[in-house]
Amino acid sequence: MSFKLAIVGRPNVGKSTLFNRLVGRKLALVDDTPGVTRDRREGEGRLGELEFTVIDTAGLEEAKGDVLEARMRQQTDLAIADADLCLLLIDARAGVTPLDRHFAQILRRADAPVVLAANKCEGNAAHAGLTEAYELGLGEPLPLSAEHGQGLDLLYDLLQPLVQAVDRDEISETIREEAEGGEEDDFDAETPYEPDLEAPLRIAVVGRPNAGKSTLVNQLIGEDRMLTGPEAGITRDAISVEWEWRGRRVKLFDTAGLRRRARVTEKLEKLSVADTLRAIRFAEVVVLMIDATIPFEKQDLHIADLVEQEGRSLVVAVNKWDLIEDGQEVMRDLTEKLGRLLPQIRGVPIVTFSALTGKGIDKLMPRIEEVHTVWNSRISTGKLNRWLEAMVSRHPPPAVNGRHVSLKYITQVKSRPPTFAVFSSRAEEVPPAYKRYLVNGLREAFNVPGVPIRIFMRKTKNPYAHRAKKR
């Protein structure tokens, strides 16, 4: 187990800014609005040669019951329980507030050691708050400026012995297990060891607000990892979760709900949308979640079209299926609308389930694996050219300006998504309608449903073009 550092504190003290500084990337959303972070987010932190896991948490707030703030607090409590060290962050410019004192008292009862850090210590305005921080009784405060990177050397000196202690414990445990011959279940004489060199399958769950994306992720991994509730728009960041399905490593991305662009006016929501779009670009399979009671709005089709433009494979997940009475009729309607309104990616698989109860969830991952296999598929050049010859014989390209367009040959240049190049001496004159004819033919002949197909026309060189014309 790697060393885990949880950054905690009241809202708007700079926890996400420090998190981004430690992981070296802008993973967490940062804004002046208090309470931007709601879910806990993990990342691989680095300071010098030290490597550790850093956890960004929601702002500590005193709330009870089933309100959103209370559920956010539960996520933070889970991060504290899982951490090896808690870094209590305060705002040195604002000084010590009653909320800081309250949570410092709570953290003293935590199992993990607590270190006090005062953020925003750049400039003279922070001196009074830094001195005031001694009142919390957590020892000497660590002066930091997460935005400007100041004080990280002091944090390094603090973390170095802790990280090295964890490393020594792991090495000692490994040596002990090897000396004892390991556990009985670690080795099977009939099954040779095969190293797992396969990269994790990256899946992004997207959709409109309140479609049940976070509930689905929690149901898949079997724990309440994501913050959920009846309120729309709870998720703001694209949170990644490591998981394993049937021995295969999976990386799930829970994303913020995507509304129509005209309704996205606040800066924070724009940041959330940008984070979701990055998750789509990073994913291999995108699960588009829709509400069975409000199927296929215009925004759903816009999201699906966006996935197609990014070249990602697509699965449509229909949530809240337990609320539907005539399932067959609704499914026929969904299939018809999807084929008619999204013809560029025909054959997209549709999976129905209830994320809340878990009924039907087991059908999702097999379909994701199937569409991922298709997305990675390659077709031999020989088969492609025999297919092209039959397609051209059945329906030749239209003549342009009275001149015949000849398609010479075709080859697959890449997968992920399947991409093909068709060579012709007059490639630029092949109309878009004929390209669609070829794409549909490829999809039908080689069974390529649910993934984008790219076809590029390439011009062949005339071997006699360099020769001078004879008079």
Coordinates of C-alpha atoms in Angstrom, one line a residue:
M1 CA 0.0 0.0 0.0
S2 CA 1.4 3.4 -1.0
F3 CA 1.5 6.4 1.4
K4 CA -1.7 8.4 1.3
L5 CA -1.9 12.1 2.1
A6 CA -5.4 13.6 2.5
I7 CA -5.8 17.4 2.1
V8 CA -8.7 18.6 4.3
G9 CA -10.1 21.9 5.4
R10 CA -13.0 24.2 5.2
P11 CA -14.2 25.4 1.8
N12 CA -12.2 27.7 -0.4
V13 CA -8.8 27.5 1.5
G14 CA -7.0 26.2 -1.6
K15 CA -7.1 22.4 -1.2
S16 CA -7.6 21.7 -5.0
T17 CA -4.9 24.2 -5.9
L18 CA -2.4 22.3 -3.7
F19 CA -3.7 19.0 -5.0
N20 CA -3.0 20.1 -8.6
R21 CA 0.4 21.4 -7.6
L22 CA 1.4 18.0 -6.0
V23 CA 0.2 15.9 -9.0
G24 CA 1.7 18.3 -11.5
R25 CA -1.5 18.7 -13.5
K26 CA -4.7 20.6 -13.4
L27 CA -6.9 17.6 -12.5
A28 CA -9.2 19.2 -10.0
L29 CA -11.4 22.2 -10.8
V30 CA -10.3 25.4 -9.2
D31 CA -12.5 28.5 -8.8
D32 CA -13.1 31.3 -6.3
T33 CA -16.6 29.9 -5.6
P34 CA -16.6 28.0 -2.3
G35 CA -17.5 24.3 -2.4
V36 CA -16.3 23.6 -5.9
T37 CA -15.0 20.1 -4.9
R38 CA -17.7 17.6 -3.9
D39 CA -16.3 14.1 -4.5
R40 CA -13.0 13.0 -3.2
R41 CA -10.3 12.7 -6.0
E42 CA -7.1 10.7 -5.8
G43 CA -3.9 11.4 -7.8
E44 CA -0.3 10.3 -7.9
G45 CA 1.7 13.1 -6.1
R46 CA 5.4 13.7 -6.4
L47 CA 7.8 15.9 -4.5
G48 CA 11.4 15.4 -5.6
E49 CA 12.0 11.7 -5.6
L50 CA 9.0 11.1 -3.2
E51 CA 6.0 9.4 -4.8
F52 CA 2.7 9.1 -2.9
T53 CA -1.1 9.2 -3.3
V54 CA -2.7 12.5 -2.6
I55 CA -6.5 12.8 -1.9
D56 CA -8.4 16.0 -2.6
T57 CA -11.6 16.3 -0.5
A58 CA -14.7 18.5 -0.3
G59 CA -14.6 21.4 2.1
L60 CA -15.4 20.4 5.7
E61 CA -18.8 21.7 6.7
E62 CA -20.9 21.0 9.8
A63 CA -24.1 19.4 8.5
K64 CA -26.3 16.5 9.5
G65 CA -29.1 14.4 7.9
D66 CA -29.4 13.6 4.2
V67 CA -28.6 17.0 2.8
L68 CA -25.9 17.4 0.1
E69 CA -23.4 19.0 2.5
A70 CA -23.8 16.0 4.9
R71 CA -23.1 13.5 2.1
M72 CA -20.1 15.5 1.0
R73 CA -18.9 15.4 4.6
Q74 CA -19.2 11.6 4.6
Q75 CA -17.0 11.4 1.6
T76 CA -14.4 13.5 3.4
D77 CA -14.6 11.3 6.5
L78 CA -13.9 8.2 4.3
A79 CA -10.8 9.9 2.9
I80 CA -9.6 10.7 6.4
A81 CA -10.1 7.1 7.5
D82 CA -8.1 5.9 4.5
A83 CA -5.2 8.3 4.8
D84 CA -1.8 7.8 6.4
L85 CA -1.5 11.5 7.1
C86 CA -4.1 14.4 7.1
L87 CA -3.0 17.8 6.0
L88 CA -5.3 20.4 7.6
L89 CA -5.2 23.4 5.4
I90 CA -6.3 26.9 6.6
D91 CA -6.3 30.3 4.9
A92 CA -3.6 32.4 6.5
R93 CA -5.0 35.6 5.1
A94 CA -8.5 35.0 6.7
G95 CA -6.9 33.8 10.0
V96 CA -8.3 31.0 12.1
T97 CA -12.1 30.8 11.9
P98 CA -14.5 29.0 14.3
L99 CA -14.9 26.3 11.6
D100 CA -11.2 25.7 11.6
R101 CA -11.1 25.3 15.4
H102 CA -14.1 22.9 15.2
F103 CA -12.5 20.6 12.6
A104 CA -9.1 20.7 14.2
Q105 CA -10.7 19.3 17.3
I106 CA -12.4 16.6 15.3
L107 CA -9.1 15.6 13.5
R108 CA -7.3 15.2 16.7
R109 CA -9.5 12.1 17.3
A110 CA -8.6 10.6 13.9
D111 CA -6.3 7.6 13.7
A112 CA -4.0 9.2 11.2
P113 CA -1.5 11.9 12.3
V114 CA -2.5 15.5 11.4
V115 CA -0.3 18.3 10.1
L116 CA -1.4 21.9 10.1
A117 CA -0.6 24.0 6.9
A118 CA -1.4 27.6 6.4
N119 CA -2.0 28.4 2.7
K120 CA -1.8 31.8 0.9
C121 CA 1.2 32.8 2.8
E122 CA 2.7 34.9 0.0
G123 CA 2.9 38.6 1.1
N124 CA 2.7 40.4 4.4
A125 CA -1.1 39.9 4.8
A126 CA -0.6 36.3 6.0
H127 CA 1.7 37.0 9.0
A128 CA -1.0 37.5 11.5
G129 CA -3.0 34.4 10.4
L130 CA 0.1 32.3 10.5
T131 CA 0.8 33.3 14.1
E132 CA -2.8 32.8 15.0
A133 CA -2.7 29.2 13.7
Y134 CA -0.7 28.1 16.8
E135 CA -4.0 28.3 18.7
L136 CA -5.3 25.1 17.0
G137 CA -2.8 23.1 19.1
L138 CA -1.5 21.0 16.1
G139 CA 2.0 22.2 16.4
E140 CA 3.9 24.6 14.2
P141 CA 2.0 25.5 11.1
L142 CA 3.6 24.9 7.7
P143 CA 3.6 28.1 5.6
L144 CA 2.5 27.4 2.0
S145 CA 1.5 29.1 -1.1
A146 CA -0.2 26.5 -3.3
E147 CA -0.7 28.9 -6.2
H148 CA 2.9 30.0 -6.3
G149 CA 4.6 26.8 -5.2
Q150 CA 6.1 28.3 -2.1
G151 CA 6.8 26.1 1.0
L152 CA 6.9 22.8 -0.9
D153 CA 10.4 22.2 0.3
L154 CA 9.1 22.3 3.9
L155 CA 6.4 19.8 3.0
Y156 CA 9.1 17.6 1.4
D157 CA 11.1 17.6 4.6
L158 CA 7.9 16.6 6.5
L159 CA 6.9 13.8 4.1
Q160 CA 10.3 12.2 3.4
P161 CA 10.6 10.2 6.7
L162 CA 6.9 9.1 6.4
V163 CA 7.1 7.9 2.8
Q164 CA 10.4 6.1 3.5
A165 CA 8.9 4.4 6.5
V166 CA 6.1 3.1 4.5
D167 CA 8.5 1.9 1.8
R168 CA 10.6 0.1 4.4
D169 CA 7.5 -1.6 5.8
E170 CA 6.5 -2.8 2.3
I171 CA 10.0 -4.2 1.7
S172 CA 10.2 -5.9 5.0
E173 CA 6.7 -7.5 4.4
T174 CA 7.8 -8.7 1.0
I175 CA 11.0 -10.2 2.4
R176 CA 9.0 -11.9 5.2
E177 CA 6.5 -13.4 2.7
E178 CA 9.3 -14.7 0.4
A179 CA 11.1 -16.3 3.4
E180 CA 7.9 -18.0 4.5
G181 CA 7.2 -19.2 1.0
G182 CA 4.3 -16.8 0.5
E183 CA 0.6 -17.6 1.0
E184 CA -0.8 -20.9 -0.2
D185 CA -3.2 -19.1 -2.6
D186 CA -0.5 -17.1 -4.4
F187 CA 0.6 -19.9 -6.6
D188 CA -1.1 -22.5 -8.7
A189 CA 1.2 -25.2 -10.2
E190 CA -1.2 -25.8 -13.1
T191 CA -1.5 -22.2 -14.1
P192 CA 1.8 -20.6 -15.3
Y193 CA 2.4 -17.0 -14.3
E194 CA 1.7 -14.4 -17.0
P195 CA 2.5 -10.8 -16.3
D196 CA -0.3 -8.3 -16.8
L197 CA 1.0 -5.9 -19.5
E198 CA -2.4 -4.8 -20.7
A199 CA -3.4 -1.2 -20.1
P200 CA -6.6 -0.5 -18.3
L201 CA -9.8 -0.2 -20.3
R202 CA -10.8 3.4 -20.0
I203 CA -14.6 4.0 -19.8
A204 CA -16.3 7.5 -19.5
V205 CA -19.9 7.7 -18.3
V206 CA -21.6 10.7 -19.7
G207 CA -25.1 12.1 -20.1
R208 CA -27.5 14.8 -19.0
P209 CA -27.6 15.9 -15.4
N210 CA -29.4 13.5 -13.0
A211 CA -29.3 10.6 -15.4
G212 CA -27.8 8.3 -12.7
K213 CA -24.1 8.3 -13.8
S214 CA -22.6 8.4 -10.3
T215 CA -25.1 5.8 -9.1
L216 CA -24.0 3.5 -12.0
V217 CA -20.3 3.9 -11.1
N218 CA -21.1 3.0 -7.4
Q219 CA -23.1 0.0 -8.5
L220 CA -20.3 -1.3 -10.7
I221 CA -17.5 -1.0 -8.2
G222 CA -19.7 -2.1 -5.3
E223 CA -19.1 0.8 -3.0
D224 CA -20.4 4.3 -2.4
R225 CA -17.4 6.0 -4.0
M226 CA -19.3 8.7 -5.8
L227 CA -21.5 11.3 -4.2
T228 CA -25.1 10.7 -5.2
G229 CA -28.5 12.1 -4.5
P230 CA -31.8 13.5 -6.0
E231 CA -30.2 16.9 -6.7
A232 CA -29.2 17.5 -10.3
G233 CA -25.6 18.5 -11.1
I234 CA -24.0 17.0 -8.0
T235 CA -20.9 15.8 -9.9
R236 CA -18.6 18.7 -11.1
D237 CA -15.3 17.0 -11.7
A238 CA -14.5 14.1 -13.9
I239 CA -13.5 11.6 -11.2
S240 CA -11.5 8.5 -12.2
V241 CA -11.8 5.2 -10.3
E242 CA -9.6 2.1 -10.7
W243 CA -11.6 -1.2 -10.8
E244 CA -11.2 -4.8 -12.0
W245 CA -13.7 -6.8 -14.0
R246 CA -13.2 -10.5 -14.6
G247 CA -9.5 -10.0 -14.1
R248 CA -9.2 -7.0 -16.4
R249 CA -8.2 -3.6 -15.1
V250 CA -10.7 -0.9 -15.8
K251 CA -10.6 2.9 -15.3
L252 CA -14.0 4.4 -14.9
F253 CA -14.6 8.2 -15.3
D254 CA -17.7 9.7 -13.7
T255 CA -18.4 13.0 -15.3
A256 CA -20.5 16.1 -14.8
G257 CA -23.9 16.3 -16.6
L258 CA -23.8 18.0 -20.0
R259 CA -26.6 20.5 -20.6
R260 CA -27.3 22.4 -23.8
R261 CA -24.7 25.1 -24.5
A262 CA -27.2 27.9 -24.4
R263 CA -28.0 27.0 -20.7
V264 CA -24.3 26.8 -19.7
T265 CA -23.6 30.4 -18.5
E266 CA -21.7 30.1 -15.2
K267 CA -17.9 29.9 -15.2
L268 CA -17.9 26.9 -12.9
E269 CA -20.2 24.9 -15.1
K270 CA -18.1 25.7 -18.2
L271 CA -15.1 24.3 -16.3
S272 CA -17.1 21.2 -15.5
V273 CA -18.1 20.8 -19.2
A274 CA -14.5 21.1 -20.3
D275 CA -13.5 18.5 -17.8
T276 CA -16.1 16.1 -19.2
L277 CA -15.0 16.7 -22.7
R278 CA -11.4 15.8 -21.7
A279 CA -12.7 12.6 -20.1
I280 CA -14.4 11.7 -23.5
R281 CA -11.1 12.3 -25.4
F282 CA -9.2 10.2 -22.9
A283 CA -11.7 7.3 -22.9
E284 CA -11.8 4.3 -25.2
V285 CA -15.5 3.5 -24.6
V286 CA -18.1 6.1 -23.8
V287 CA -21.3 5.1 -22.0
L288 CA -24.1 7.5 -22.8
M289 CA -26.6 7.3 -20.0
I290 CA -30.2 8.4 -20.7
D291 CA -33.3 8.5 -18.5
A292 CA -35.8 5.9 -19.7
T293 CA -38.6 8.2 -18.6
I294 CA -37.3 11.0 -20.8
P295 CA -35.6 9.2 -23.7
F296 CA -33.5 10.7 -26.4
E297 CA -33.7 14.4 -26.0
K298 CA -31.8 16.6 -28.4
Q299 CA -29.0 17.0 -26.0
D300 CA -28.5 13.2 -25.9
L301 CA -28.0 13.1 -29.7
H302 CA -25.6 16.0 -29.4
I303 CA -23.5 14.1 -26.9
A304 CA -23.6 11.0 -29.1
D305 CA -22.5 13.1 -32.1
L306 CA -19.7 14.5 -30.0
V307 CA -18.5 11.0 -29.1
E308 CA -18.5 10.1 -32.8
Q309 CA -16.5 13.1 -33.7
E310 CA -13.9 12.2 -31.1
G311 CA -13.7 8.7 -32.6
R312 CA -14.7 6.8 -29.5
S313 CA -16.8 3.7 -29.3
L314 CA -20.3 4.2 -27.9
V315 CA -22.7 2.2 -25.7
V316 CA -26.2 3.7 -24.9
A317 CA -27.2 2.9 -21.3
V318 CA -30.9 3.4 -20.5
N319 CA -31.3 3.9 -16.8
K320 CA -34.5 3.7 -14.6
W321 CA -35.8 0.9 -16.7
D322 CA -37.7 -0.4 -13.7
L323 CA -40.1 2.5 -14.1
I324 CA -41.1 1.5 -17.6
E325 CA -44.3 -0.6 -18.1
D326 CA -44.2 -1.5 -21.8
G327 CA -40.5 -2.3 -22.2
Q328 CA -40.8 -3.8 -25.7
E329 CA -42.6 -0.8 -27.1
V330 CA -40.1 1.7 -25.6
M331 CA -37.1 -0.4 -26.8
R332 CA -38.5 -0.4 -30.4
D333 CA -38.9 3.3 -30.2
L334 CA -35.4 3.8 -28.9
T335 CA -33.8 1.6 -31.5
E336 CA -35.7 3.4 -34.3
K337 CA -34.8 6.8 -33.1
L338 CA -31.2 6.0 -32.6
G339 CA -30.9 4.5 -36.1
R340 CA -32.7 7.4 -37.7
L341 CA -31.2 10.3 -35.8
L342 CA -27.7 9.0 -35.5
P343 CA -27.0 7.2 -38.8
Q344 CA -23.2 7.9 -38.7
I345 CA -22.8 5.2 -36.0
R346 CA -25.3 2.5 -36.8
G347 CA -25.7 -0.5 -34.6
V348 CA -24.9 1.2 -31.3
P349 CA -25.7 -1.3 -28.5
I350 CA -28.5 -0.4 -26.1
V351 CA -28.4 -1.7 -22.6
T352 CA -31.3 -1.3 -20.2
F353 CA -31.0 -1.5 -16.4
S354 CA -31.8 0.2 -13.0
A355 CA -28.7 1.8 -11.5
L356 CA -30.5 2.2 -8.2
T357 CA -31.4 -1.4 -7.7
G358 CA -28.6 -3.0 -9.8
K359 CA -31.1 -5.0 -11.9
G360 CA -29.7 -5.5 -15.4
I361 CA -26.3 -4.0 -14.6
D362 CA -24.5 -7.3 -15.4
K363 CA -25.4 -6.8 -19.1
L364 CA -23.4 -3.6 -19.4
M365 CA -19.7 -4.6 -19.2
P366 CA -20.0 -7.5 -21.7
R367 CA -21.4 -5.1 -24.3
I368 CA -18.7 -2.6 -23.5
E369 CA -16.1 -5.3 -24.1
E370 CA -17.7 -6.3 -27.4
V371 CA -17.7 -2.7 -28.7
H372 CA -14.2 -2.2 -27.5
T373 CA -13.1 -5.2 -29.5
V374 CA -14.7 -3.9 -32.6
W375 CA -13.1 -0.5 -32.0
N376 CA -9.7 -2.2 -32.0
S377 CA -10.4 -4.5 -35.0
R378 CA -8.3 -4.7 -38.2
I379 CA -9.3 -6.1 -41.6
S380 CA -6.8 -7.6 -44.0
T381 CA -6.1 -5.6 -47.2
G382 CA -7.0 -8.6 -49.4
K383 CA -10.5 -8.8 -47.9
L384 CA -10.9 -5.1 -48.2
N385 CA -10.0 -5.0 -51.9
R386 CA -12.3 -7.9 -52.8
W387 CA -15.1 -6.0 -51.0
L388 CA -14.3 -2.8 -52.8
E389 CA -14.4 -4.5 -56.1
A390 CA -17.9 -5.8 -55.4
M391 CA -19.1 -2.4 -54.1
V392 CA -17.9 -0.6 -57.2
S393 CA -19.4 -3.2 -59.5
R394 CA -22.7 -2.8 -57.7
H395 CA -22.7 0.9 -57.6
P396 CA -19.8 2.8 -59.4
P397 CA -18.8 6.3 -58.3
P398 CA -20.7 9.0 -60.2
A399 CA -18.9 10.6 -63.1
V400 CA -17.7 14.2 -62.5
N401 CA -17.8 16.6 -65.5
G402 CA -18.3 13.6 -67.7
R403 CA -15.1 11.9 -66.5
H404 CA -15.1 8.5 -64.8
V405 CA -13.8 8.2 -61.2
S406 CA -11.8 5.0 -60.7
L407 CA -11.1 3.6 -57.2
K408 CA -7.8 1.7 -57.3
Y409 CA -7.5 0.0 -53.9
I410 CA -8.3 0.3 -50.2
T411 CA -6.3 -0.4 -47.0
Q412 CA -6.9 0.0 -43.3
V413 CA -4.3 2.5 -42.0
K414 CA -5.2 2.4 -38.3
S415 CA -7.7 1.2 -35.7
R416 CA -9.2 2.9 -32.7
P417 CA -11.4 3.8 -34.5
P418 CA -11.2 1.8 -37.8
T419 CA -9.7 4.1 -40.4
F420 CA -9.4 3.3 -44.1
A421 CA -7.7 5.0 -47.1
V422 CA -9.1 4.6 -50.6
F423 CA -6.7 5.5 -53.4
S424 CA -7.9 7.1 -56.6
S425 CA -6.4 9.3 -59.3
R426 CA -9.3 11.7 -58.8
A427 CA -9.8 11.3 -55.0
E428 CA -10.9 14.9 -54.4
E429 CA -13.8 14.4 -56.8
V430 CA -15.5 11.5 -54.9
P431 CA -18.7 13.0 -53.4
P432 CA -19.6 12.7 -49.7
A433 CA -22.6 10.6 -50.5
Y434 CA -20.4 7.9 -52.1
K435 CA -18.2 7.9 -49.0
R436 CA -21.2 7.3 -46.8
Y437 CA -22.1 4.4 -49.2
L438 CA -18.7 2.9 -48.6
V439 CA -18.9 3.4 -44.8
N440 CA -22.3 1.7 -44.6
G441 CA -21.0 -1.1 -46.7
L442 CA -18.0 -1.6 -44.5
R443 CA -20.1 -1.7 -41.4
E444 CA -22.5 -4.3 -42.9
A445 CA -19.9 -6.5 -44.6
F446 CA -17.4 -6.7 -41.7
N447 CA -19.8 -6.4 -38.8
V448 CA -18.5 -3.1 -37.3
P449 CA -21.5 -1.8 -35.3
G450 CA -21.4 1.0 -32.7
V451 CA -18.1 2.6 -33.6
P452 CA -17.1 5.4 -35.9
I453 CA -15.6 4.5 -39.2
R454 CA -13.3 6.9 -41.0
I455 CA -12.6 6.9 -44.8
F456 CA -10.1 9.1 -46.4
M457 CA -9.6 9.5 -50.1
R458 CA -6.0 9.5 -51.2
K459 CA -4.8 10.5 -54.6
T460 CA -2.5 8.1 -56.5
K461 CA 0.5 9.5 -58.3
N462 CA 0.6 9.5 -62.1
P463 CA 4.0 7.8 -63.0
Y464 CA 4.1 9.8 -66.3
A465 CA 3.3 13.2 -64.9
H466 CA 6.9 14.3 -64.9
R467 CA 7.5 13.5 -68.5
A468 CA 7.2 16.3 -71.0
K469 CA 4.4 16.1 -73.6
K470 CA 5.5 15.1 -77.1
R471 CA 4.5 17.5 -79.8

